[in-house]
mmCIF file of C-alpha atoms and ligand atoms in Angstrom:
data_model
loop_
_atom_site.group_PDB
_atom_site.id
_atom_site.type_symbol
_atom_site.label_atom_id
_atom_site.label_comp_id
_atom_site.label_asym_id
_atom_site.label_seq_id
_atom_site.Cartn_x
_atom_site.Cartn_y
_atom_site.Cartn_z
ATOM 1 C CA MET A 1 -24.447 57.717 -19.213
ATOM 2 C CA THR A 2 -23.450 55.650 -22.540
ATOM 3 C CA ALA A 3 -25.287 53.032 -24.276
ATOM 4 C CA HIS A 4 -23.103 50.902 -22.848
ATOM 5 C CA GLU A 5 -23.502 51.184 -19.743
ATOM 6 C CA GLN A 6 -27.730 51.748 -20.114
ATOM 7 C CA TYR A 7 -27.918 48.010 -21.074
ATOM 8 C CA GLY A 8 -25.052 46.719 -19.006
ATOM 9 C CA GLU A 9 -27.908 47.008 -16.233
ATOM 10 C CA ASP A 10 -29.815 44.337 -18.404
ATOM 11 C CA LEU A 11 -27.095 41.875 -19.496
ATOM 12 C CA ALA A 12 -27.462 39.593 -15.868
ATOM 13 C CA LEU A 13 -31.356 39.814 -16.462
ATOM 14 C CA TYR A 14 -31.255 38.999 -19.659
ATOM 15 C CA ALA A 15 -28.569 36.043 -19.200
ATOM 16 C CA LEU A 16 -31.195 34.712 -16.454
ATOM 17 C CA GLY A 17 -33.825 34.561 -18.848
ATOM 18 C CA LEU A 18 -35.441 36.958 -16.726
ATOM 19 C CA LEU A 19 -35.287 40.202 -19.078
ATOM 20 C CA GLU A 20 -38.798 40.513 -20.870
ATOM 21 C CA GLY A 21 -41.056 43.083 -23.281
ATOM 22 C CA ASN A 22 -39.577 46.045 -24.790
ATOM 23 C CA GLU A 23 -36.136 46.007 -22.690
ATOM 24 C CA ARG A 24 -35.419 42.778 -24.151
ATOM 25 C CA GLY A 25 -36.223 43.829 -27.890
ATOM 26 C CA ALA A 26 -34.547 46.870 -27.548
ATOM 27 C CA LEU A 27 -30.881 44.730 -25.345
ATOM 28 C CA GLU A 28 -31.629 42.496 -28.270
ATOM 29 C CA GLN A 29 -31.440 45.175 -30.692
ATOM 30 C CA HIS A 30 -28.308 46.700 -29.162
ATOM 31 C CA LEU A 31 -26.507 42.881 -29.344
ATOM 32 C CA ALA A 32 -27.198 42.603 -32.611
ATOM 33 C CA THR A 33 -24.944 46.067 -33.398
ATOM 34 C CA CYS A 34 -23.027 46.137 -30.227
ATOM 35 C CA SER A 35 -19.430 43.364 -29.871
ATOM 36 C CA SER A 36 -18.457 44.462 -26.512
ATOM 37 C CA CYS A 37 -22.189 44.336 -24.930
ATOM 38 C CA ARG A 38 -22.323 40.495 -26.629
ATOM 39 C CA ARG A 39 -18.965 39.444 -24.866
ATOM 40 C CA GLU A 40 -20.131 40.971 -21.484
ATOM 41 C CA LEU A 41 -23.071 38.759 -22.056
ATOM 42 C CA GLU A 42 -21.120 35.898 -23.292
ATOM 43 C CA GLN A 43 -18.761 36.038 -20.053
ATOM 44 C CA LEU A 44 -22.232 36.227 -17.691
ATOM 45 C CA ARG A 45 -23.404 33.152 -19.088
ATOM 46 C CA GLY A 46 -19.692 31.548 -18.700
ATOM 47 C CA ASP A 47 -20.044 33.021 -15.086
ATOM 48 C CA MET A 48 -23.679 31.381 -14.321
ATOM 49 C CA GLY A 49 -22.259 28.309 -16.141
ATOM 50 C CA LEU A 50 -19.400 27.775 -13.858
ATOM 51 C CA LEU A 51 -21.594 28.280 -10.907
ATOM 52 C CA ALA A 52 -23.454 25.463 -12.026
ATOM 53 C CA LEU A 53 -20.533 23.630 -12.276
ATOM 54 C CA GLU A 54 -19.499 23.898 -9.340
ATOM 55 C CA ALA A 55 -21.680 21.779 -7.560
ATOM 56 C CA VAL A 56 -20.028 18.830 -9.503
ATOM 57 C CA GLY A 57 -16.632 19.835 -11.018
ATOM 58 C CA PRO A 58 -13.424 21.583 -9.287
ATOM 59 C CA ALA A 59 -14.069 24.796 -7.915
ATOM 60 C CA PRO A 60 -14.137 27.576 -10.049
ATOM 61 C CA PRO A 61 -12.124 30.592 -10.137
ATOM 62 C CA GLN A 62 -13.461 32.758 -6.544
ATOM 63 C CA ARG A 63 -14.548 35.858 -9.060
ATOM 64 C CA SER A 64 -17.273 34.274 -11.199
ATOM 65 C CA ARG A 65 -19.308 34.142 -8.359
ATOM 66 C CA LYS A 66 -18.681 37.477 -7.192
ATOM 67 C CA ARG A 67 -19.175 38.698 -10.846
ATOM 68 C CA LEU A 68 -22.376 36.972 -10.990
ATOM 69 C CA LEU A 69 -23.573 38.758 -7.339
ATOM 70 C CA GLU A 70 -22.161 42.206 -7.949
ATOM 71 C CA ALA A 71 -23.548 42.732 -11.804
ATOM 72 C CA ILE A 72 -27.310 41.456 -9.769
ATOM 73 C CA ALA A 73 -26.303 43.848 -6.915
ATOM 74 C CA PHE A 74 -25.689 46.444 -10.038
ATOM 75 C CA GLY A 75 -28.993 46.218 -11.327
ATOM 76 C CA ALA A 76 -30.343 45.907 -7.483
ATOM 77 C CA ARG A 77 -29.388 49.497 -7.358
ATOM 78 C CA PRO A 78 -32.652 52.308 -7.811
ATOM 79 C CA ARG A 79 -32.081 53.883 -10.723
ATOM 80 C CA GLU A 80 -32.673 57.197 -12.916
ATOM 81 C CA VAL A 81 -34.552 56.441 -15.311
ATOM 82 C CA GLN A 82 -38.308 55.905 -14.105
ATOM 83 C CA THR A 83 -39.584 54.369 -16.905
ATOM 84 C CA ARG A 84 -37.204 51.139 -16.541
ATOM 85 C CA THR A 85 -38.397 50.127 -13.100
ATOM 86 C CA ARG A 86 -40.683 47.172 -13.845
ATOM 87 C CA TRP A 87 -37.041 44.843 -14.147
ATOM 88 C CA TRP A 88 -35.695 45.276 -10.540
ATOM 89 C CA THR A 89 -39.200 43.725 -8.811
ATOM 90 C CA TRP A 90 -37.010 40.885 -10.011
ATOM 91 C CA ALA A 91 -33.995 41.307 -8.100
ATOM 92 C CA PRO A 92 -35.213 39.354 -4.825
ATOM 93 C CA VAL A 93 -35.532 36.324 -7.153
ATOM 94 C CA VAL A 94 -32.707 36.537 -9.068
ATOM 95 C CA ALA A 95 -31.000 36.830 -5.226
ATOM 96 C CA SER A 96 -32.277 33.821 -4.336
ATOM 97 C CA ILE A 97 -31.311 32.013 -7.600
ATOM 98 C CA LEU A 98 -28.079 32.672 -7.043
ATOM 99 C CA LEU A 99 -28.241 31.386 -3.212
ATOM 100 C CA ALA A 100 -29.193 28.491 -4.123
ATOM 101 C CA VAL A 101 -26.755 28.385 -6.669
ATOM 102 C CA VAL A 102 -24.434 28.884 -4.334
ATOM 103 C CA GLY A 103 -25.460 27.072 -1.333
ATOM 104 C CA VAL A 104 -25.837 23.464 -3.101
ATOM 105 C CA ALA A 105 -22.066 24.204 -4.645
ATOM 106 C CA LEU A 106 -21.067 24.518 -0.896
ATOM 107 C CA TRP A 107 -23.047 21.517 0.512
ATOM 108 C CA ARG A 108 -21.460 19.325 -1.863
ATOM 109 C CA GLU A 109 -18.285 20.579 -1.309
ATOM 110 C CA ASN A 110 -18.888 19.983 2.537
ATOM 111 C CA SER A 111 -20.099 16.729 2.062
ATOM 112 C CA GLN A 112 -16.876 15.992 -0.014
ATOM 113 C CA GLN A 113 -14.644 16.838 2.735
ATOM 114 C CA LYS A 114 -16.703 15.207 5.367
ATOM 115 C CA ARG A 115 -16.097 11.882 2.991
ATOM 116 C CA ARG A 116 -12.155 12.556 2.870
ATOM 117 C CA ILE A 117 -12.418 13.705 6.199
ATOM 118 C CA ASP A 118 -14.114 9.827 6.829
ATOM 119 C CA ALA A 119 -11.724 7.487 4.861
ATOM 120 C CA LEU A 120 -8.661 9.416 6.320
ATOM 121 C CA GLN A 121 -10.049 8.962 9.587
ATOM 122 C CA THR A 122 -10.358 4.562 8.603
ATOM 123 C CA GLU A 123 -6.834 4.940 7.602
ATOM 124 C CA ILE A 124 -5.734 6.020 10.230
ATOM 125 C CA SER A 125 -6.645 3.810 12.581
ATOM 126 C CA GLN A 126 -6.291 1.188 10.310
ATOM 127 C CA SER A 127 -2.275 1.906 10.630
ATOM 128 C CA ALA A 128 -2.681 2.542 14.176
ATOM 129 C CA ALA A 129 -4.162 -1.322 14.839
ATOM 130 C CA THR A 130 -1.104 -2.290 11.940
ATOM 131 C CA LEU A 131 1.308 -0.622 14.355
ATOM 132 C CA GLU A 132 0.453 -1.761 17.683
ATOM 133 C CA HIS A 133 0.716 -5.455 15.988
ATOM 134 C CA ALA A 134 4.125 -4.592 15.114
ATOM 135 C CA LYS A 135 5.105 -3.371 18.792
ATOM 136 C CA MET A 136 3.577 -6.405 19.989
ATOM 137 C CA VAL A 137 5.813 -8.896 17.854
ATOM 138 C CA ILE A 138 8.657 -7.143 18.358
ATOM 139 C CA ALA A 139 8.281 -7.141 22.489
ATOM 140 C CA MET A 140 7.312 -10.355 22.303
ATOM 141 C CA LEU A 141 11.055 -11.728 19.966
ATOM 142 C CA GLU A 142 13.051 -9.409 22.597
ATOM 143 C CA SER A 143 11.028 -10.928 25.647
ATOM 144 C CA PRO A 144 12.962 -13.145 28.048
ATOM 145 C CA ASP A 145 10.542 -14.343 29.458
ATOM 146 C CA ALA A 146 8.894 -15.937 26.307
ATOM 147 C CA VAL A 147 8.545 -19.253 26.890
ATOM 148 C CA ARG A 148 10.462 -20.782 23.207
ATOM 149 C CA VAL A 149 9.225 -24.789 22.230
ATOM 150 C CA SER A 150 10.719 -26.633 18.615
ATOM 151 C CA LEU A 151 7.791 -28.804 17.756
ATOM 152 C CA SER A 152 8.846 -31.319 15.505
ATOM 153 C CA PRO A 153 6.088 -34.594 13.788
ATOM 154 C CA GLY A 154 5.600 -36.420 17.093
ATOM 155 C CA GLN A 155 6.731 -40.091 15.458
ATOM 156 C CA THR A 156 10.299 -39.185 13.542
ATOM 157 C CA SER A 157 13.105 -41.477 15.879
ATOM 158 C CA PRO A 158 16.403 -39.438 16.515
ATOM 159 C CA GLN A 159 18.520 -39.321 13.374
ATOM 160 C CA PRO A 160 22.244 -41.907 13.875
ATOM 161 C CA HIS A 161 24.799 -39.712 14.509
ATOM 162 C CA GLY A 162 28.260 -40.018 15.100
ATOM 163 C CA LYS A 163 31.437 -38.345 16.593
ATOM 164 C CA ALA A 164 35.242 -39.496 15.424
ATOM 165 C CA MET A 165 38.496 -38.152 17.255
ATOM 166 C CA TYR A 166 41.003 -38.626 15.344
ATOM 167 C CA LEU A 167 45.264 -38.433 16.147
ATOM 168 C CA PRO A 168 47.209 -38.588 13.008
ATOM 169 C CA HIS A 169 50.400 -38.643 14.124
ATOM 170 C CA LYS A 170 49.329 -41.584 16.526
ATOM 171 C CA GLY A 171 47.422 -43.501 14.496
ATOM 172 C CA ALA A 172 44.765 -42.662 16.775
ATOM 173 C CA LEU A 173 40.973 -43.178 16.964
ATOM 174 C CA ILE A 174 37.719 -42.892 19.159
ATOM 175 C CA PHE A 175 34.783 -43.308 17.487
ATOM 176 C CA MET A 176 31.422 -42.758 18.922
ATOM 177 C CA ALA A 177 27.339 -42.965 17.124
ATOM 178 C CA SER A 178 24.488 -42.989 18.601
ATOM 179 C CA ASN A 179 20.490 -43.909 17.481
ATOM 180 C CA MET A 180 22.140 -46.440 14.984
ATOM 181 C CA PRO A 181 19.335 -48.913 13.865
ATOM 182 C CA ALA A 182 20.653 -52.309 14.705
ATOM 183 C CA ALA A 183 22.311 -53.687 12.164
ATOM 184 C CA PRO A 184 20.436 -56.507 9.948
ATOM 185 C CA PRO A 185 21.176 -59.603 10.228
ATOM 186 C CA ALA A 186 24.725 -61.433 9.768
ATOM 187 C CA LYS A 187 25.140 -57.625 8.977
ATOM 188 C CA THR A 188 27.897 -55.646 11.036
ATOM 189 C CA TYR A 189 28.893 -51.593 10.864
ATOM 190 C CA GLU A 190 31.957 -50.619 9.585
ATOM 191 C CA VAL A 191 34.061 -47.694 10.120
ATOM 192 C CA TRP A 192 36.156 -46.126 7.498
ATOM 193 C CA LEU A 193 39.431 -43.959 7.099
ATOM 194 C CA VAL A 194 39.013 -41.711 4.049
ATOM 195 C CA PRO A 195 42.454 -40.575 3.407
ATOM 196 C CA MET A 196 44.084 -37.615 1.049
ATOM 197 C CA SER A 197 44.737 -39.961 -1.391
ATOM 198 C CA GLY A 198 44.647 -43.879 -2.064
ATOM 199 C CA ALA A 199 41.065 -46.428 -1.236
ATOM 200 C CA PRO A 200 39.576 -45.792 2.659
ATOM 201 C CA LEU A 201 40.958 -47.930 5.040
ATOM 202 C CA PRO A 202 39.302 -49.838 7.317
ATOM 203 C CA ALA A 203 39.192 -48.669 11.004
ATOM 204 C CA GLY A 204 36.634 -51.161 13.539
ATOM 205 C CA THR A 205 33.576 -52.659 13.210
ATOM 206 C CA PHE A 206 30.640 -52.061 15.855
ATOM 207 C CA LYS A 207 27.021 -53.622 16.794
ATOM 208 C CA PRO A 208 25.190 -50.657 18.722
ATOM 209 C CA ASP A 209 23.746 -51.911 22.055
ATOM 210 C CA ALA A 210 19.810 -51.550 22.693
ATOM 211 C CA ARG A 211 20.055 -48.369 23.130
ATOM 212 C CA GLY A 212 21.693 -47.371 19.916
ATOM 213 C CA SER A 213 24.838 -46.448 20.928
ATOM 214 C CA ALA A 214 28.513 -47.965 20.240
ATOM 215 C CA THR A 215 31.521 -47.029 20.565
ATOM 216 C CA VAL A 216 34.969 -47.882 18.506
ATOM 217 C CA MET A 217 38.133 -47.376 20.500
ATOM 218 C CA MET A 218 41.851 -47.161 18.677
ATOM 219 C CA PRO A 219 41.456 -49.733 16.137
ATOM 220 C CA PRO A 220 44.196 -50.409 14.427
ATOM 221 C CA LEU A 221 45.268 -48.099 12.151
ATOM 222 C CA PRO A 222 48.940 -46.886 11.143
ATOM 223 C CA ALA A 223 50.351 -43.878 12.174
ATOM 224 C CA GLY A 224 50.842 -40.392 10.059
ATOM 225 C CA ILE A 225 48.007 -40.674 7.444
ATOM 226 C CA GLN A 226 46.002 -37.159 7.137
ATOM 227 C CA ALA A 227 42.314 -37.808 7.314
ATOM 228 C CA LYS A 228 40.219 -36.331 4.721
ATOM 229 C CA ALA A 229 36.981 -37.811 6.316
ATOM 230 C CA PHE A 230 35.547 -40.581 8.255
ATOM 231 C CA ALA A 231 32.919 -42.907 7.177
ATOM 232 C CA VAL A 232 30.195 -45.851 8.243
ATOM 233 C CA THR A 233 28.990 -48.389 5.796
ATOM 234 C CA VAL A 234 26.927 -51.786 6.572
ATOM 235 C CA GLU A 235 29.539 -55.031 6.002
ATOM 236 C CA ASN A 236 29.154 -58.951 6.080
ATOM 237 C CA GLU A 237 29.413 -59.873 9.373
ATOM 238 C CA GLY A 238 33.681 -59.814 10.496
ATOM 239 C CA GLY A 239 34.311 -57.109 8.366
ATOM 240 C CA SER A 240 35.425 -56.134 4.906
ATOM 241 C CA PRO A 241 38.271 -54.661 3.395
ATOM 242 C CA THR A 242 36.833 -52.209 1.057
ATOM 243 C CA PRO A 243 33.558 -50.721 1.321
ATOM 244 C CA THR A 244 30.325 -51.518 0.499
ATOM 245 C CA MET A 245 28.125 -48.368 -0.708
ATOM 246 C CA PRO A 246 25.926 -46.765 0.695
ATOM 247 C CA MET A 247 27.170 -44.976 3.378
ATOM 248 C CA VAL A 248 25.000 -44.756 5.860
ATOM 249 C CA LEU A 249 27.411 -42.092 8.006
ATOM 250 C CA VAL A 250 29.741 -39.559 6.734
ATOM 251 C CA GLY A 251 31.508 -36.638 7.764
ATOM 252 C CA ALA A 252 34.803 -34.462 6.240
ATOM 253 C CA ALA A 253 37.319 -33.689 8.514
ATOM 254 C CA SER A 254 38.302 -30.236 8.605
HETATM 255 ZN ZN1 ZN B 301 -23.165 48.054 -25.878
#
Protein backbone atom coordinates (compact mmCIF):
# COMPACT_ATOMS: atom_id res chain seq x y z
CA MET A 1 0.00 0.00 0.00
CA THR A 2 1.39 3.39 -1.01
CA ALA A 3 1.06 6.40 1.24
CA HIS A 4 -1.62 7.86 -1.05
CA GLU A 5 -3.82 4.75 -0.88
CA GLN A 6 -3.49 4.73 2.87
CA TYR A 7 -4.72 8.31 3.20
CA GLY A 8 -7.12 8.11 0.26
CA GLU A 9 -9.46 6.06 2.42
CA ASP A 10 -9.72 8.90 4.93
CA LEU A 11 -10.22 11.66 2.39
CA ALA A 12 -13.95 11.07 1.95
CA LEU A 13 -14.52 11.22 5.72
CA TYR A 14 -12.32 14.26 5.98
CA ALA A 15 -14.27 15.95 3.18
CA LEU A 16 -17.47 15.31 5.13
CA GLY A 17 -15.87 16.69 8.32
CA LEU A 18 -16.12 13.31 10.06
CA LEU A 19 -12.44 12.47 10.55
CA GLU A 20 -11.09 13.19 14.01
CA GLY A 21 -8.20 12.78 16.38
CA ASN A 22 -4.86 11.31 15.33
CA GLU A 23 -6.16 10.24 11.97
CA ARG A 24 -7.21 13.77 11.17
CA GLY A 25 -3.83 15.12 12.30
CA ALA A 26 -1.96 12.54 10.24
CA LEU A 27 -4.02 13.26 7.14
CA GLU A 28 -3.57 17.01 7.48
CA GLN A 29 0.19 16.53 7.79
CA HIS A 30 0.19 14.40 4.67
CA LEU A 31 -2.01 16.90 2.80
CA ALA A 32 0.52 19.64 3.58
CA THR A 33 3.17 17.73 1.62
CA CYS A 34 1.15 15.82 -1.00
CA SER A 35 -0.40 17.71 -3.91
CA SER A 36 -2.12 14.64 -5.40
CA CYS A 37 -4.06 13.99 -2.17
CA ARG A 38 -4.92 17.69 -1.98
CA ARG A 39 -6.29 17.40 -5.53
CA GLU A 40 -8.34 14.32 -4.58
CA LEU A 41 -9.75 16.19 -1.56
CA GLU A 42 -10.71 19.14 -3.77
CA GLN A 43 -12.49 16.77 -6.15
CA LEU A 44 -14.43 15.13 -3.31
CA ARG A 45 -15.45 18.53 -1.98
CA GLY A 46 -16.49 19.54 -5.49
CA ASP A 47 -18.62 16.42 -5.76
CA MET A 48 -20.37 17.25 -2.50
CA GLY A 49 -20.99 20.79 -3.69
CA LEU A 50 -22.51 19.49 -6.92
CA LEU A 51 -24.76 17.09 -5.01
CA ALA A 52 -25.99 19.95 -2.87
CA LEU A 53 -26.47 22.10 -5.99
CA GLU A 54 -28.51 19.36 -7.59
CA ALA A 55 -31.37 20.18 -5.27
CA VAL A 56 -31.80 23.65 -6.75
CA GLY A 57 -29.99 23.83 -10.05
CA PRO A 58 -29.24 21.99 -13.27
CA ALA A 59 -28.39 18.29 -13.09
CA PRO A 60 -24.72 17.66 -12.14
CA PRO A 61 -22.67 15.00 -13.87
CA GLN A 62 -23.79 11.56 -12.80
CA ARG A 63 -20.18 10.73 -11.93
CA SER A 64 -20.23 13.08 -8.89
CA ARG A 65 -22.80 11.00 -7.06
CA LYS A 66 -21.15 7.79 -8.20
CA ARG A 67 -17.68 8.83 -7.14
CA LEU A 68 -18.75 9.94 -3.68
CA LEU A 69 -20.71 6.76 -3.12
CA GLU A 70 -17.69 4.77 -4.28
CA ALA A 71 -15.43 6.67 -1.93
CA ILE A 72 -17.79 5.86 0.94
CA ALA A 73 -18.08 2.19 -0.06
CA PHE A 74 -14.32 2.02 -0.33
CA GLY A 75 -14.01 3.50 3.13
CA ALA A 76 -16.55 1.03 4.50
CA ARG A 77 -14.50 -2.01 3.52
CA PRO A 78 -13.00 -3.99 6.42
CA ARG A 79 -9.36 -3.14 6.60
CA GLU A 80 -6.20 -5.00 7.42
CA VAL A 81 -4.72 -2.36 9.70
CA GLN A 82 -6.28 -3.14 13.07
CA THR A 83 -5.41 0.18 14.68
CA ARG A 84 -7.57 2.17 12.29
CA THR A 85 -11.03 0.63 12.69
CA ARG A 86 -12.72 3.35 14.69
CA TRP A 87 -13.57 5.57 11.73
CA TRP A 88 -15.75 3.09 9.87
CA THR A 89 -18.40 3.09 12.55
CA TRP A 90 -19.20 6.36 10.76
CA ALA A 91 -19.97 4.64 7.48
CA PRO A 92 -23.75 4.21 8.10
CA VAL A 93 -24.00 7.87 9.14
CA VAL A 94 -22.20 8.99 5.99
CA ALA A 95 -24.35 6.75 3.84
CA SER A 96 -27.49 8.17 5.49
CA ILE A 97 -26.35 11.73 4.85
CA LEU A 98 -25.67 10.92 1.22
CA LEU A 99 -29.00 9.14 0.82
CA ALA A 100 -30.75 12.16 2.29
CA VAL A 101 -28.95 14.53 -0.09
CA VAL A 102 -29.70 12.34 -3.09
CA GLY A 103 -33.28 11.81 -1.90
CA VAL A 104 -33.92 15.53 -1.60
CA ALA A 105 -32.43 16.06 -5.05
CA LEU A 106 -34.68 13.39 -6.58
CA TRP A 107 -37.73 14.77 -4.79
CA ARG A 108 -37.04 18.27 -6.12
CA GLU A 109 -36.51 16.92 -9.60
CA ASN A 110 -39.74 14.96 -9.38
CA SER A 111 -41.84 17.91 -8.25
CA GLN A 112 -40.32 20.06 -11.00
CA GLN A 113 -41.35 17.42 -13.53
CA LYS A 114 -44.85 17.37 -12.07
CA ARG A 115 -45.14 21.17 -12.39
CA ARG A 116 -43.98 20.92 -16.01
CA ILE A 117 -46.57 18.22 -16.73
CA ASP A 118 -49.34 20.29 -15.08
CA ALA A 119 -48.39 23.31 -17.23
CA LEU A 120 -48.40 21.16 -20.36
CA GLN A 121 -51.81 19.72 -19.54
CA THR A 122 -53.25 23.21 -19.03
CA GLU A 123 -51.77 24.29 -22.34
CA ILE A 124 -53.17 21.26 -24.13
CA SER A 125 -56.70 21.73 -22.78
CA GLN A 126 -56.61 25.44 -23.72
CA SER A 127 -55.53 24.52 -27.25
CA ALA A 128 -58.33 21.97 -27.46
CA ALA A 129 -60.91 24.59 -26.43
CA THR A 130 -59.60 27.04 -29.03
CA LEU A 131 -59.73 24.35 -31.73
CA GLU A 132 -63.28 23.39 -30.75
CA HIS A 133 -64.34 27.04 -31.04
CA ALA A 134 -62.69 27.41 -34.47
CA LYS A 135 -64.40 24.23 -35.72
CA MET A 136 -67.78 25.57 -34.57
CA VAL A 137 -67.24 28.91 -36.39
CA ILE A 138 -66.27 27.12 -39.62
CA ALA A 139 -69.26 24.78 -39.36
CA MET A 140 -71.56 27.82 -38.91
CA LEU A 141 -70.13 29.63 -41.93
CA GLU A 142 -70.49 26.52 -44.11
CA SER A 143 -73.94 25.46 -42.93
CA PRO A 144 -76.81 25.91 -45.46
CA ASP A 145 -79.28 25.73 -42.53
CA ALA A 146 -77.95 28.88 -40.88
CA VAL A 147 -80.45 31.77 -40.83
CA ARG A 148 -78.73 34.90 -42.14
CA VAL A 149 -80.08 38.30 -41.15
CA SER A 150 -78.67 41.78 -41.88
CA LEU A 151 -79.41 44.37 -39.25
CA SER A 152 -79.39 48.15 -39.64
CA PRO A 153 -80.62 51.14 -37.62
CA GLY A 154 -84.41 50.78 -37.37
CA GLN A 155 -85.21 54.43 -38.19
CA THR A 156 -83.22 54.72 -41.42
CA SER A 157 -85.49 55.48 -44.40
CA PRO A 158 -84.72 53.80 -47.74
CA GLN A 159 -82.15 55.66 -49.82
CA PRO A 160 -83.20 57.58 -52.95
CA HIS A 161 -82.29 55.64 -56.06
CA GLY A 162 -82.46 56.25 -59.82
CA LYS A 163 -82.12 54.09 -62.93
CA ALA A 164 -81.59 55.36 -66.49
CA MET A 165 -81.86 53.36 -69.73
CA TYR A 166 -80.52 55.25 -72.73
CA LEU A 167 -80.20 54.52 -76.49
CA PRO A 168 -77.70 57.13 -77.81
CA HIS A 169 -78.34 56.70 -81.56
CA LYS A 170 -82.06 57.32 -81.04
CA GLY A 171 -81.78 59.84 -78.20
CA ALA A 172 -84.24 57.61 -76.26
CA LEU A 173 -84.25 57.72 -72.44
CA ILE A 174 -86.29 55.99 -69.75
CA PHE A 175 -85.58 57.18 -66.19
CA MET A 176 -87.04 55.70 -63.02
CA ALA A 177 -86.57 56.95 -59.48
CA SER A 178 -87.54 55.39 -56.16
CA ASN A 179 -87.53 56.40 -52.49
CA MET A 180 -87.40 60.07 -53.47
CA PRO A 181 -88.47 62.58 -50.81
CA ALA A 182 -91.16 65.00 -51.98
CA ALA A 183 -89.74 68.03 -53.79
CA PRO A 184 -89.78 71.28 -51.76
CA PRO A 185 -92.68 73.69 -52.40
CA ALA A 186 -92.52 75.32 -55.86
CA LYS A 187 -89.60 73.04 -56.79
CA THR A 188 -89.28 70.03 -59.07
CA TYR A 189 -86.67 67.38 -59.79
CA GLU A 190 -84.86 67.62 -63.13
CA VAL A 191 -82.94 64.87 -64.98
CA TRP A 192 -79.71 65.72 -66.84
CA LEU A 193 -77.79 63.97 -69.57
CA VAL A 194 -74.09 64.82 -69.12
CA PRO A 195 -72.39 64.43 -72.53
CA MET A 196 -68.72 63.49 -73.11
CA SER A 197 -68.07 67.18 -73.72
CA GLY A 198 -70.12 70.34 -73.31
CA ALA A 199 -72.91 71.44 -70.98
CA PRO A 200 -75.44 69.00 -69.42
CA LEU A 201 -78.67 68.62 -71.43
CA PRO A 202 -82.05 68.85 -69.62
CA ALA A 203 -83.79 65.45 -69.86
CA GLY A 204 -87.19 66.03 -68.25
CA THR A 205 -88.63 66.95 -64.84
CA PHE A 206 -90.57 64.87 -62.34
CA LYS A 207 -92.31 64.87 -58.98
CA PRO A 208 -92.34 61.60 -57.08
CA ASP A 209 -95.64 60.03 -56.02
CA ALA A 210 -96.70 59.35 -52.43
CA ARG A 211 -94.41 56.30 -52.32
CA GLY A 212 -91.41 58.27 -53.64
CA SER A 213 -91.51 56.72 -57.13
CA ALA A 214 -91.27 58.62 -60.41
CA THR A 215 -90.76 57.87 -64.12
CA VAL A 216 -89.51 60.05 -66.99
CA MET A 217 -90.32 58.51 -70.40
CA MET A 218 -88.69 59.63 -73.63
CA PRO A 219 -87.90 63.27 -72.89
CA PRO A 220 -87.00 65.32 -76.00
CA LEU A 221 -83.29 64.71 -76.62
CA PRO A 222 -81.19 65.01 -79.77
CA ALA A 223 -80.07 61.68 -81.29
CA GLY A 224 -76.41 60.59 -81.35
CA ILE A 225 -75.17 62.12 -78.08
CA GLN A 226 -72.79 59.86 -76.10
CA ALA A 227 -73.61 60.07 -72.38
CA LYS A 228 -70.86 60.39 -69.77
CA ALA A 229 -73.35 60.41 -66.89
CA PHE A 230 -76.90 61.08 -65.78
CA ALA A 231 -77.80 63.30 -62.86
CA VAL A 232 -80.79 64.70 -60.95
CA THR A 233 -81.02 68.17 -59.38
CA VAL A 234 -83.73 70.19 -57.65
CA GLU A 235 -84.90 73.10 -59.80
CA ASN A 236 -87.63 75.75 -59.83
CA GLU A 237 -91.08 74.67 -60.96
CA GLY A 238 -91.06 74.21 -64.74
CA GLY A 239 -87.40 73.25 -65.03
CA SER A 240 -84.13 75.03 -65.74
CA PRO A 241 -81.86 75.19 -68.82
CA THR A 242 -78.75 74.65 -66.63
CA PRO A 243 -78.44 72.47 -63.52
CA THR A 244 -78.37 73.99 -60.03
CA MET A 245 -76.00 72.26 -57.65
CA PRO A 246 -75.98 70.04 -55.73
CA MET A 247 -76.84 66.89 -57.62
CA VAL A 248 -79.17 64.75 -55.53
CA LEU A 249 -78.48 61.68 -57.70
CA VAL A 250 -75.68 60.96 -60.13
CA GLY A 251 -74.51 57.89 -62.04
CA ALA A 252 -71.74 57.43 -64.62
CA ALA A 253 -72.70 55.77 -67.92
CA SER A 254 -70.24 53.01 -68.62
ZN1 LIG B 1 -0.82 11.73 -0.94
